[in-house]
Coordinates of C-alpha atoms and ligand atoms in Angstrom, one line a residue:
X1 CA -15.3 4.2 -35.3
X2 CA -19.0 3.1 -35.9
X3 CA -19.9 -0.1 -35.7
X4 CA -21.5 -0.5 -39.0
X5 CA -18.7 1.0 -40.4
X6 CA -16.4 -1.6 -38.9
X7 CA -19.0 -4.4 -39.6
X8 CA -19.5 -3.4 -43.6
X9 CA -15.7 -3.0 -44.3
X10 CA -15.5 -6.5 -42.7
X11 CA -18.1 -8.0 -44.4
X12 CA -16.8 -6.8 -47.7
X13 CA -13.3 -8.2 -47.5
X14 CA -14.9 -11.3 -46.8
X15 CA -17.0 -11.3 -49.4
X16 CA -13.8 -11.3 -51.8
X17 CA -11.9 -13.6 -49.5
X18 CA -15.2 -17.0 -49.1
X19 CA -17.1 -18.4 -51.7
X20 CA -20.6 -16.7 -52.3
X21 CA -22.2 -20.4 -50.5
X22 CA -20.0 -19.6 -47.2
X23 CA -20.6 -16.3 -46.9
X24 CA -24.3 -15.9 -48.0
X25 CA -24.6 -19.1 -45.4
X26 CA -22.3 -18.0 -42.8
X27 CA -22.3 -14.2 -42.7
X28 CA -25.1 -12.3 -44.5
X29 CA -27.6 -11.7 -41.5
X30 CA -24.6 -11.1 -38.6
X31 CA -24.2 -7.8 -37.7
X32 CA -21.9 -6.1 -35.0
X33 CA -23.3 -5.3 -31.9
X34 CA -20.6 -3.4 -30.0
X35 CA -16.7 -3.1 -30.3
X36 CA -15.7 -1.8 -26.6
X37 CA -12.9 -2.5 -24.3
X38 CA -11.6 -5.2 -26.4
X39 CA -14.7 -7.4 -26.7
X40 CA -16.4 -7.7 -29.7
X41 CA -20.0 -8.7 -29.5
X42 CA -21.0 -10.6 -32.8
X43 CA -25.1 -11.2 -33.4
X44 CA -26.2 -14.1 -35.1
X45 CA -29.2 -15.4 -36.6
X46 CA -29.4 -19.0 -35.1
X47 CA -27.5 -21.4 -32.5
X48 CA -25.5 -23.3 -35.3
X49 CA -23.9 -19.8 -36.3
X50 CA -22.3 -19.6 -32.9
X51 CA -20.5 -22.8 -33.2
X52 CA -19.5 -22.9 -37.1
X53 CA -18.0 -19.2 -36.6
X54 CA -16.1 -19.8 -33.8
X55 CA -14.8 -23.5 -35.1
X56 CA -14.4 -22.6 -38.7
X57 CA -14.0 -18.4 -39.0
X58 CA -13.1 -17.3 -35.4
X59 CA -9.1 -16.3 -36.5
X60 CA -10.3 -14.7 -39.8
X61 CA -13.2 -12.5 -38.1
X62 CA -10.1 -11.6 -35.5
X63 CA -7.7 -10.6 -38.2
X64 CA -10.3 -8.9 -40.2
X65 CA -11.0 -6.4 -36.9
X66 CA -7.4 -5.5 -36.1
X67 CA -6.8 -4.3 -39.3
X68 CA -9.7 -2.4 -39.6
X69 CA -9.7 -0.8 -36.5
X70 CA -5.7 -1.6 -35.3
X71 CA -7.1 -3.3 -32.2
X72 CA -7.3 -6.8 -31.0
X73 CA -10.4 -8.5 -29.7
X74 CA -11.5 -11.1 -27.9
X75 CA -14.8 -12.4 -30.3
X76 CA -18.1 -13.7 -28.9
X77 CA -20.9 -14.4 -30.9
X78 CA -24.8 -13.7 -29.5
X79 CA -28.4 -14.7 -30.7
X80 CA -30.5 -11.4 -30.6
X81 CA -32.5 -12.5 -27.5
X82 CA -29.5 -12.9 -25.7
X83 CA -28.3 -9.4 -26.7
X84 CA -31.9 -8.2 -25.5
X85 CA -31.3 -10.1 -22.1
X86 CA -27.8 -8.1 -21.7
X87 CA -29.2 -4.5 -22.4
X88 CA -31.7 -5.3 -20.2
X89 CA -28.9 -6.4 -16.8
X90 CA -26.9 -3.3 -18.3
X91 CA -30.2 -0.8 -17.7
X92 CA -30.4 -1.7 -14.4
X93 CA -27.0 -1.4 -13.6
X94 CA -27.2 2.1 -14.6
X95 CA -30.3 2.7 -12.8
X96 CA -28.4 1.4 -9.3
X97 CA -25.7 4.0 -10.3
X98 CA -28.3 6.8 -10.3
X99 CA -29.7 6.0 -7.8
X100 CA -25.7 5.9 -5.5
X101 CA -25.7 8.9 -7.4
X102 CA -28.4 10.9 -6.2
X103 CA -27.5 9.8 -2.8
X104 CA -24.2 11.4 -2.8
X105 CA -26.1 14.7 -4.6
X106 CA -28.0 15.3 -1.4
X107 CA -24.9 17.1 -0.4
X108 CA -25.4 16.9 3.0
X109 CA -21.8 17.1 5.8
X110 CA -22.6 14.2 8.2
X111 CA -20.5 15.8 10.4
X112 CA -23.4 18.0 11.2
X113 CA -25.6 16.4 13.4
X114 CA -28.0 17.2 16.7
X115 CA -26.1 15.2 18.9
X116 CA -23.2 17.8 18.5
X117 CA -25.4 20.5 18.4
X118 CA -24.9 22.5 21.7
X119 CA -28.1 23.6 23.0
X120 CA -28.7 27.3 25.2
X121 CA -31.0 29.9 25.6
X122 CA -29.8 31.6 22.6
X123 CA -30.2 28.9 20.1
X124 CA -33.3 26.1 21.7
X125 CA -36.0 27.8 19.5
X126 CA -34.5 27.3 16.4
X127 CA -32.5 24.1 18.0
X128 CA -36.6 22.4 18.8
X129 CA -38.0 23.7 15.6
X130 CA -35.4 22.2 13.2
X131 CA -35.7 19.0 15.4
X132 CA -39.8 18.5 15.0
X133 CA -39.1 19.2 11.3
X134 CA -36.5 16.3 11.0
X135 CA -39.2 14.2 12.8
X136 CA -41.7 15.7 10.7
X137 CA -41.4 16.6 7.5
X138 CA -43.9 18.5 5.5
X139 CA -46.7 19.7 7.7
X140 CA -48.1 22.5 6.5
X141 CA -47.7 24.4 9.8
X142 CA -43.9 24.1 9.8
X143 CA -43.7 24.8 6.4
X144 CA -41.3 26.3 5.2
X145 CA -38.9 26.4 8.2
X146 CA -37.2 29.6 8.3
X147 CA -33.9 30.2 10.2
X148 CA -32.4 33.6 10.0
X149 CA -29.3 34.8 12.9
X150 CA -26.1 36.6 12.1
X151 CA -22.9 34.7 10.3
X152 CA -21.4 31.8 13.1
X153 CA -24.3 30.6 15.3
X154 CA -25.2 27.8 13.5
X155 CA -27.5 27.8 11.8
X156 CA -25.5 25.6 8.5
X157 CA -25.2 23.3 11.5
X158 CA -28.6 22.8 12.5
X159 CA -29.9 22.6 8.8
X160 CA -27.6 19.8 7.5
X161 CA -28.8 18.2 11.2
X162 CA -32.1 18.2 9.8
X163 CA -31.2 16.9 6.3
X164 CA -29.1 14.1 7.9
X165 CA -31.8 12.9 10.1
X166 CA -34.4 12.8 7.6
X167 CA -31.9 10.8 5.2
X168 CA -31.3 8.4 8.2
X169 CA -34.7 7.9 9.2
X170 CA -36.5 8.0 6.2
X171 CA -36.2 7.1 2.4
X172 CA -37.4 10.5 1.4
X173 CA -35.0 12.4 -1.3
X174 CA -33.3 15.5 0.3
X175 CA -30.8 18.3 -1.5
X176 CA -29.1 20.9 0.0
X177 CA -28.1 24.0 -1.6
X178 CA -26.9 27.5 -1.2
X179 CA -29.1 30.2 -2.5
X180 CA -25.8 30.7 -4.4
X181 CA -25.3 27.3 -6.3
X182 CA -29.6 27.9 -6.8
X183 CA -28.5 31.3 -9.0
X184 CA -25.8 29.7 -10.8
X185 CA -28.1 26.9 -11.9
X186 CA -30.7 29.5 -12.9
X187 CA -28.1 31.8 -14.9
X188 CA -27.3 28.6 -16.8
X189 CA -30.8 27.7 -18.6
X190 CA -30.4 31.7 -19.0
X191 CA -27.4 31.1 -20.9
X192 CA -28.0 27.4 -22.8
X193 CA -31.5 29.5 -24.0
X194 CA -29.5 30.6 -26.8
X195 CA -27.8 27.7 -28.0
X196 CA -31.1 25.7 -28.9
X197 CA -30.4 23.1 -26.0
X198 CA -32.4 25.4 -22.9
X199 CA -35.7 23.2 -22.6
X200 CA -33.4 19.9 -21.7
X201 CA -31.7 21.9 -19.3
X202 CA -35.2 23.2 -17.9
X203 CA -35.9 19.7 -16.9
X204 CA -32.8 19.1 -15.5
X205 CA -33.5 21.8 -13.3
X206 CA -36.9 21.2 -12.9
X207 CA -35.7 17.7 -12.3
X208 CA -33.4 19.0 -9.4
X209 CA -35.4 21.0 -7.9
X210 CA -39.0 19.4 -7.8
X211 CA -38.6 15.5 -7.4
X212 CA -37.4 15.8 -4.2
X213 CA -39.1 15.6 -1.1
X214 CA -36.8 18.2 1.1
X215 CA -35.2 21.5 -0.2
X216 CA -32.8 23.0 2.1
X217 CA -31.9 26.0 1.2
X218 CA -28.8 28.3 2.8
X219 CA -28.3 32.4 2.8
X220 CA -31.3 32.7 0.9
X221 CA -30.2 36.9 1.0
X222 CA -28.4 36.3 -1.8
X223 CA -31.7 36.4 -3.8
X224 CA -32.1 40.0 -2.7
X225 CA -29.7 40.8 -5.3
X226 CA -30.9 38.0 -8.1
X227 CA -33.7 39.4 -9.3
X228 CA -34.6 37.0 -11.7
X229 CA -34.0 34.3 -10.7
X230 CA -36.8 35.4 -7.7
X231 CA -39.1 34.0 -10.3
X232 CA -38.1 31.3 -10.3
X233 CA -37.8 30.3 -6.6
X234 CA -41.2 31.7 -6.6
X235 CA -42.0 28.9 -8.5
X236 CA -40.1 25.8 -7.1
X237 CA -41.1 26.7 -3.5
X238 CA -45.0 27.0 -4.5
X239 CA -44.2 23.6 -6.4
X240 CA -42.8 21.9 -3.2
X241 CA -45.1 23.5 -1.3
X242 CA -48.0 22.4 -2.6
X243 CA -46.8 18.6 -2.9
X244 CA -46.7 19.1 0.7
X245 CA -42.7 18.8 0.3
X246 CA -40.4 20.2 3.1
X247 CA -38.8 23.5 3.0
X248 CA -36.0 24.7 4.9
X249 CA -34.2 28.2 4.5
X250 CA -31.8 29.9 6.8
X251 CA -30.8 33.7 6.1
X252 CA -29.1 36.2 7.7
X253 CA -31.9 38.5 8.6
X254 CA -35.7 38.5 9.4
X255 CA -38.2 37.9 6.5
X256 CA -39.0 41.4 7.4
X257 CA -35.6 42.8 6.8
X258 CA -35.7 41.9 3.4
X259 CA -35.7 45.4 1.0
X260 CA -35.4 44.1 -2.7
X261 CA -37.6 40.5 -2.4
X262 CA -40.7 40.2 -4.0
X263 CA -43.5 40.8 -1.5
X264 CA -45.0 37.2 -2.9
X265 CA -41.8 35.5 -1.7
X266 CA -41.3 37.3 1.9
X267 CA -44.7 36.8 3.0
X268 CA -44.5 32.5 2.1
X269 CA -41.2 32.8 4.1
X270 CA -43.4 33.5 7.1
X271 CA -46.2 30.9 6.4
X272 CA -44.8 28.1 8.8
X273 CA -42.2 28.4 11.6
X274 CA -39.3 31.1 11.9
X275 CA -36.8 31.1 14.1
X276 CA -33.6 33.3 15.4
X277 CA -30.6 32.1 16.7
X278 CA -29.1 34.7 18.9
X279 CA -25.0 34.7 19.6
X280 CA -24.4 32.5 23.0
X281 CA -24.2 34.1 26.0
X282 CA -21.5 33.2 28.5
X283 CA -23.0 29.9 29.7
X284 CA -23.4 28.3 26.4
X285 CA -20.2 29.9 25.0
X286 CA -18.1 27.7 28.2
X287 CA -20.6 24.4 27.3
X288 CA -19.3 24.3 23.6
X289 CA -16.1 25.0 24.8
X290 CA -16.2 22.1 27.5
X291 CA -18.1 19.9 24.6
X292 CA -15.4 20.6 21.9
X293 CA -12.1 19.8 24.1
X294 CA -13.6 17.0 25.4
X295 CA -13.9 16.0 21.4
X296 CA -10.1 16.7 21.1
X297 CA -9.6 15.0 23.8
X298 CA -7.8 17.9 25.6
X299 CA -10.1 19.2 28.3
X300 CA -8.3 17.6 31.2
X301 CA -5.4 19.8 30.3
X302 CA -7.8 23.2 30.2
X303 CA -8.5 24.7 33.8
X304 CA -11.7 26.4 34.6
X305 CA -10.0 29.6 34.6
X306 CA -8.9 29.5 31.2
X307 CA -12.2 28.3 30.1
X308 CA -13.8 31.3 31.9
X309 CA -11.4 33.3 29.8
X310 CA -12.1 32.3 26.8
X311 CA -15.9 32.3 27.6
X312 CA -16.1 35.5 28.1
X313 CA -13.5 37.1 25.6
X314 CA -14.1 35.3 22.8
X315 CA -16.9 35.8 20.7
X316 CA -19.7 36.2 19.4
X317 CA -19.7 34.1 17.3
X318 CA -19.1 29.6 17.4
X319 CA -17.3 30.2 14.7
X320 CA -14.8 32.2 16.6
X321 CA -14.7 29.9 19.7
X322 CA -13.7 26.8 17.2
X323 CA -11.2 28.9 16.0
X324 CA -9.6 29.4 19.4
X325 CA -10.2 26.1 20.8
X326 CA -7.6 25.2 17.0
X327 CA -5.3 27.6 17.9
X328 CA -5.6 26.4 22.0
X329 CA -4.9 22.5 20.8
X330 CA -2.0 23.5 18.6
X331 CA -0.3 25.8 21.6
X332 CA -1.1 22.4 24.0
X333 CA 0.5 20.3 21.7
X334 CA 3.7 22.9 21.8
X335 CA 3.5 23.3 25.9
X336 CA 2.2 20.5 27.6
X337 CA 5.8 18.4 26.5
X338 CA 7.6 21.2 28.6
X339 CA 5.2 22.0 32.0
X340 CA 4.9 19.3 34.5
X341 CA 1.7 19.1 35.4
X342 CA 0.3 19.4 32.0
X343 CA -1.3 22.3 32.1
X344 CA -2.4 25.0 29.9
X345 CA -2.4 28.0 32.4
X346 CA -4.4 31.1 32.1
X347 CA -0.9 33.2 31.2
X348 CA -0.3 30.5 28.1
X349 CA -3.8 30.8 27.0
X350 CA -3.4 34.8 27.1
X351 CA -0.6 33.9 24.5
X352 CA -1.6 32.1 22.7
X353 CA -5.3 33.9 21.6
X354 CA -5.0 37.4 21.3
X355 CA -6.5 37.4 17.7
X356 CA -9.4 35.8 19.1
X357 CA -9.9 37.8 22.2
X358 CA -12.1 41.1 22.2
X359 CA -13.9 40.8 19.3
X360 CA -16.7 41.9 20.1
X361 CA -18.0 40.0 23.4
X362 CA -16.5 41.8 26.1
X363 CA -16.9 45.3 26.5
X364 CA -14.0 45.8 28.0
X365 CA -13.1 49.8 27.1
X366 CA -16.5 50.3 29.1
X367 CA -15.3 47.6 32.1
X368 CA -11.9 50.1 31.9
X369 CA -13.6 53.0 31.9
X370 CA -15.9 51.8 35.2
X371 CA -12.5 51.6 37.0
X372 CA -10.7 54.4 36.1
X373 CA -14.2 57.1 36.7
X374 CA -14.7 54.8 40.0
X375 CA -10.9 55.2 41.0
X376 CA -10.8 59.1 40.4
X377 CA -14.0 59.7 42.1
X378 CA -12.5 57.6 45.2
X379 CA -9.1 59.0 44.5
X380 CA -7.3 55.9 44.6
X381 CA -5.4 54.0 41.3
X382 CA -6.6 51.9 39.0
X383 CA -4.0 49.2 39.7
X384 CA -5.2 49.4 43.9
X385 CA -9.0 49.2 42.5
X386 CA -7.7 45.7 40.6
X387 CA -5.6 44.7 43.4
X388 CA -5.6 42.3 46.1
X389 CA -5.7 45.0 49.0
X390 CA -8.8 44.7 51.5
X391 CA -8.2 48.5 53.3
X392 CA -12.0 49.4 53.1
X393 CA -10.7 52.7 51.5
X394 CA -10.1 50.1 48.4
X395 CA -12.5 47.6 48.7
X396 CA -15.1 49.5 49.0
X397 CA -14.8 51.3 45.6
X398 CA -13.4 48.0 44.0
X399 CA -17.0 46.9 44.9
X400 CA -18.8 49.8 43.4
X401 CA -17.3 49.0 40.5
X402 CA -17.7 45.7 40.0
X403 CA -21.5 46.1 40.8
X404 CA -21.1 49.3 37.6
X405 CA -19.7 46.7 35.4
X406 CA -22.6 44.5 36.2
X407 CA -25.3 47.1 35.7
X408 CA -23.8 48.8 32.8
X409 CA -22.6 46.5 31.0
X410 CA -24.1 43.4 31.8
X411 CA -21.0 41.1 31.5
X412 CA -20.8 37.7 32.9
X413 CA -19.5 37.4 36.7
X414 CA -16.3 35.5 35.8
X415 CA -15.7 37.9 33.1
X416 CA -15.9 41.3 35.6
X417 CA -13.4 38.9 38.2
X418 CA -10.8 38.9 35.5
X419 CA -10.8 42.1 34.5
X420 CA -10.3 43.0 38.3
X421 CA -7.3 41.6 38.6
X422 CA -8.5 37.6 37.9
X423 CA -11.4 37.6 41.4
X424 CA -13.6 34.8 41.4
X425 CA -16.6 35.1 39.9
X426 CA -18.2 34.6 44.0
X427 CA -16.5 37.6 44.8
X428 CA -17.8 39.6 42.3
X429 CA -21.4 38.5 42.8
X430 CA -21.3 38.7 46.2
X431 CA -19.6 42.6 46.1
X432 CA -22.6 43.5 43.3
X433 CA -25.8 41.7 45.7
X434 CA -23.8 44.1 48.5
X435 CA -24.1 47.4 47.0
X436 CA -27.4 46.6 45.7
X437 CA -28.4 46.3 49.1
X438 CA -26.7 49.2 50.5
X439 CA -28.3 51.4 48.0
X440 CA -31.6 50.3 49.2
X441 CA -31.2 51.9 52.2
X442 CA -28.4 54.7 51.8
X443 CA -29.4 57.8 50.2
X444 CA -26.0 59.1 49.7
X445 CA -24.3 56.0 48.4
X446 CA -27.5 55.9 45.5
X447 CA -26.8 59.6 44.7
X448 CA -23.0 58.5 44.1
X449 CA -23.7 55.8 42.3
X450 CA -26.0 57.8 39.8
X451 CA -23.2 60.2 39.7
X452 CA -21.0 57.7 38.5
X453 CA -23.7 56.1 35.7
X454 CA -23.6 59.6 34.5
X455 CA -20.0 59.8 34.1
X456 CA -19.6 57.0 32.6
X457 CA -22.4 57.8 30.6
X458 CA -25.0 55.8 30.0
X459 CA -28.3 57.2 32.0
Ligands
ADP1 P1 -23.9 29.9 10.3 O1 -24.4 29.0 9.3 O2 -25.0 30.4 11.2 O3 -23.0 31.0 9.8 P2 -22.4 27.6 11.1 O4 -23.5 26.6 11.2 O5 -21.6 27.5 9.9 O6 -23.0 29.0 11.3 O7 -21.6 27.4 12.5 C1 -20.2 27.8 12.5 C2 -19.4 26.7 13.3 O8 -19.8 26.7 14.6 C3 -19.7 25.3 12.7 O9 -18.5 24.6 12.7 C4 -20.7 24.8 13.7 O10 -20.6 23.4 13.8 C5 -20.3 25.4 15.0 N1 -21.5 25.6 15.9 C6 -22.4 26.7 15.8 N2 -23.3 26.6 16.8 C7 -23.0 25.5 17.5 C8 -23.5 24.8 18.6 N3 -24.6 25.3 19.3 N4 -23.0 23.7 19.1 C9 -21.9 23.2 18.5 N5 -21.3 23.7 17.4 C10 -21.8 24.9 16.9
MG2 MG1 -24.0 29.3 7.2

């Protein structure tokens, strides 16, 4: 109920209920100030008021409310400038909750962070550029950042790094957003346009969007197929942009690979620094493998050769290793109770990740192939050409094929010695640097080699 509503019905009982002295004296310039939470805030003209009310009229004013409004209150009675004082605490108060507010709106994951961040050949452009953003935001040269890579390499990872160094280092305003959420938000002053109420919502969006001082901005694709709304982020980034305000967008292709976005918004894509983050190769794959279990905990329990393993099956993607390193943890927890030295062996680890092995990384119908052309040609089997048998009629071809496997398919040492029946990785680069040699000098063993690239088909 209102509170003049309450206050009028009150005042008019007790107009029938004092004499006309008492209540023109007592009651005719009070006025209700709020009714909340069972406090009734009472304004009075001068100091006397508060203590006559409360002495003489304190029970009546009480029994007047409850039945008026069916509630019971505790009564206090204010002079205006003390009312003015309390709005005045109350504004702030509010202003230190939108403030925590905004903080928590940045919507940044701290688990994110560089320090996690494992860096290789694949991924230190983009790892350094994100880095002298975070230091630097908003120089023109490095503005907007633009990180592009397929799905799983990181590249969420390094941009919530960014924002959660900048939050921790600076006091500037950050917000990070999918391209997605950007859309939706868009769509909605579309759609609140036709109810009267779209300009408020335009500044709430302008609001968002512009008084900040980083936008960081994920899958930005998804604007290939938001026409519209292209505008739009046409708009905010030339807004931010020219406040010298810090953009960062990650995507999964090359400004250049973009068919349906406005010329206007690829070429500003490109104005400061791009970068690609390419899948890991084999060393990096084992170092966020070795980093992660040693998180968990669990890397005592892992042997080399099981990390090799998984380095060089598993893949392309991080987001695939982190899968398998889960699934690893969970089969350690189930194993370890029962082996006594408290390892995972390279049989359990074949167990337990066969969802997560050959997807993509190793190219092993091609490393199969190279033994099975190699073993015809020499006339031995496949299973003597991955065996442990050193006849020269056996090694000998076993070495051709490793150094094929190198050549043609360009997979990792460690990952060729498993696939011949689990050789180290020495072997195997010492068997490749052997033929390579040889060739130099031996005609025939060249021509037999070029033989077998055309067999297996790929000169
Ligand atoms: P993208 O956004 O490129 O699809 P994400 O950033 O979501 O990839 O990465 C997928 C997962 O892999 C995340 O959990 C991320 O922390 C992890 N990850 C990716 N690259 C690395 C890396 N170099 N070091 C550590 N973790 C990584
Ligand atoms: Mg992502």
């Amino acid at each position: 109920m209102n509170v003049d509503v309450v206050w009028n019905k009150l005042l008019s009982n007790l107009k029938e209920e004092l004499s006309s002295l008492s209540y023109d004296t007592w009651f005719s310039e009070t006025n209700l100030y709020k009714l909340d939470n069972g406090d009734a805030k009472i304004i009075v003209p001068m100091p006397i008021h508060k203590k006559h009310l409360q002495d003489q009229y304190i029970d009546i004013i009480k029994d007047n409310l409850n039945l008026i409004t069916g509630n019971e209150y505790d009564v206090e009675f204010l002079l205006e400038e003390e009312i003015k004082e309390e709005e005045s605490k109350e504004e702030k108060n509010d202003e230190k909750k939108e403030e925590i507010k905004e903080d928590v709106h940045s919507n940044l994951n701290s688990k994110y962070t560089f320090e996690n961040f494992v860096v290789g050949n694949s991924n230190k452009l983009a790892y350094a550029s994100a880095l002298s953003i975070a230091e630097n935001p908003g120089k023109t040269m490095y503005n907007p950042l633009f990180l592009y890579g397929n799905s799983g390499l990181g590249k969420t990872h390094l941009m919530h790094a960014i924002g959660n160094y900048i939050v921790e280092n600076s006091d500037k305003k950050v917000l990070y957003i999918t391209c997605d959420q950007f859309i939706d938000d868009y769509k909605s002053i579309m759609r609140k346009g036709s109810d009267g109420t779209n300009l408020s919502y335009l500044d709430f969006f302008k609001n968002k969007y512009r008084n900040i001082d980083v936008l960081i901005i994920n899958d930005i694709h998804s604007l290939e197929n938001a026409s519209k709304t292209q505008n739009e982020f046409f708009n905010t980034f030339n807004s931010l942009h020219n406040d010298s305000k810090q953009i960062i967008i990650s995507s999964d292709r090359s400004p250049d690979d973009f068919k349906k976005l406005e010329d206007r918004l690829r070429t500003r894509f490109c104005w400061g620094l791009t970068a690609n983050i390419y899948p890991p190769d084999f060393e990096l794959r084992k170092e966020i493998l070795i980093k992660k279990l040693k998180g968990e905990g669990v890397i005592d329990a892992i042997p080399d050769e099981v990390l090799n393993y998984m380095a060089s099956n598993i893949g392309p993607s991080v987001r695939q290793l982190e899968g398998a390193i889960n699934r690893l943890i969970y089969y350690s927890f189930v194993f370890l109770d029962n082996t006594k030295d408290k390892k995972i062996t390279l049989d359990v680890a074949i167990e337990a990740l066969p969802e997560y092995v050959n997807n993509g990384v190793g190219d092993n119908d091609k490393i199969h192939r190279i033994q099975r052309i190699v073993s015809e040609y020499f006339q031995i089997s496949v299973d003597d050409i991955k065996s442990k048998k050193r006849s020269s009629n056996i090694s000998f071809p076993r070495q051709i094929a490793m150094y094929l496997c190198r050549n043609v398919t360009d997979e990792s040492f460690p990952k060729i010695g498993l696939e011949f029946g689990g050789k180290d990785h020495s072997t195997v680069m010492h068997s490749v640097e052997k033929i390579e040699n040889e060739i130099k000098v031996n005609k025939d063993l060249a021509n037999i080699i070029e033989k077998l690239k055309n067999d297996i088909g790929t000169v």
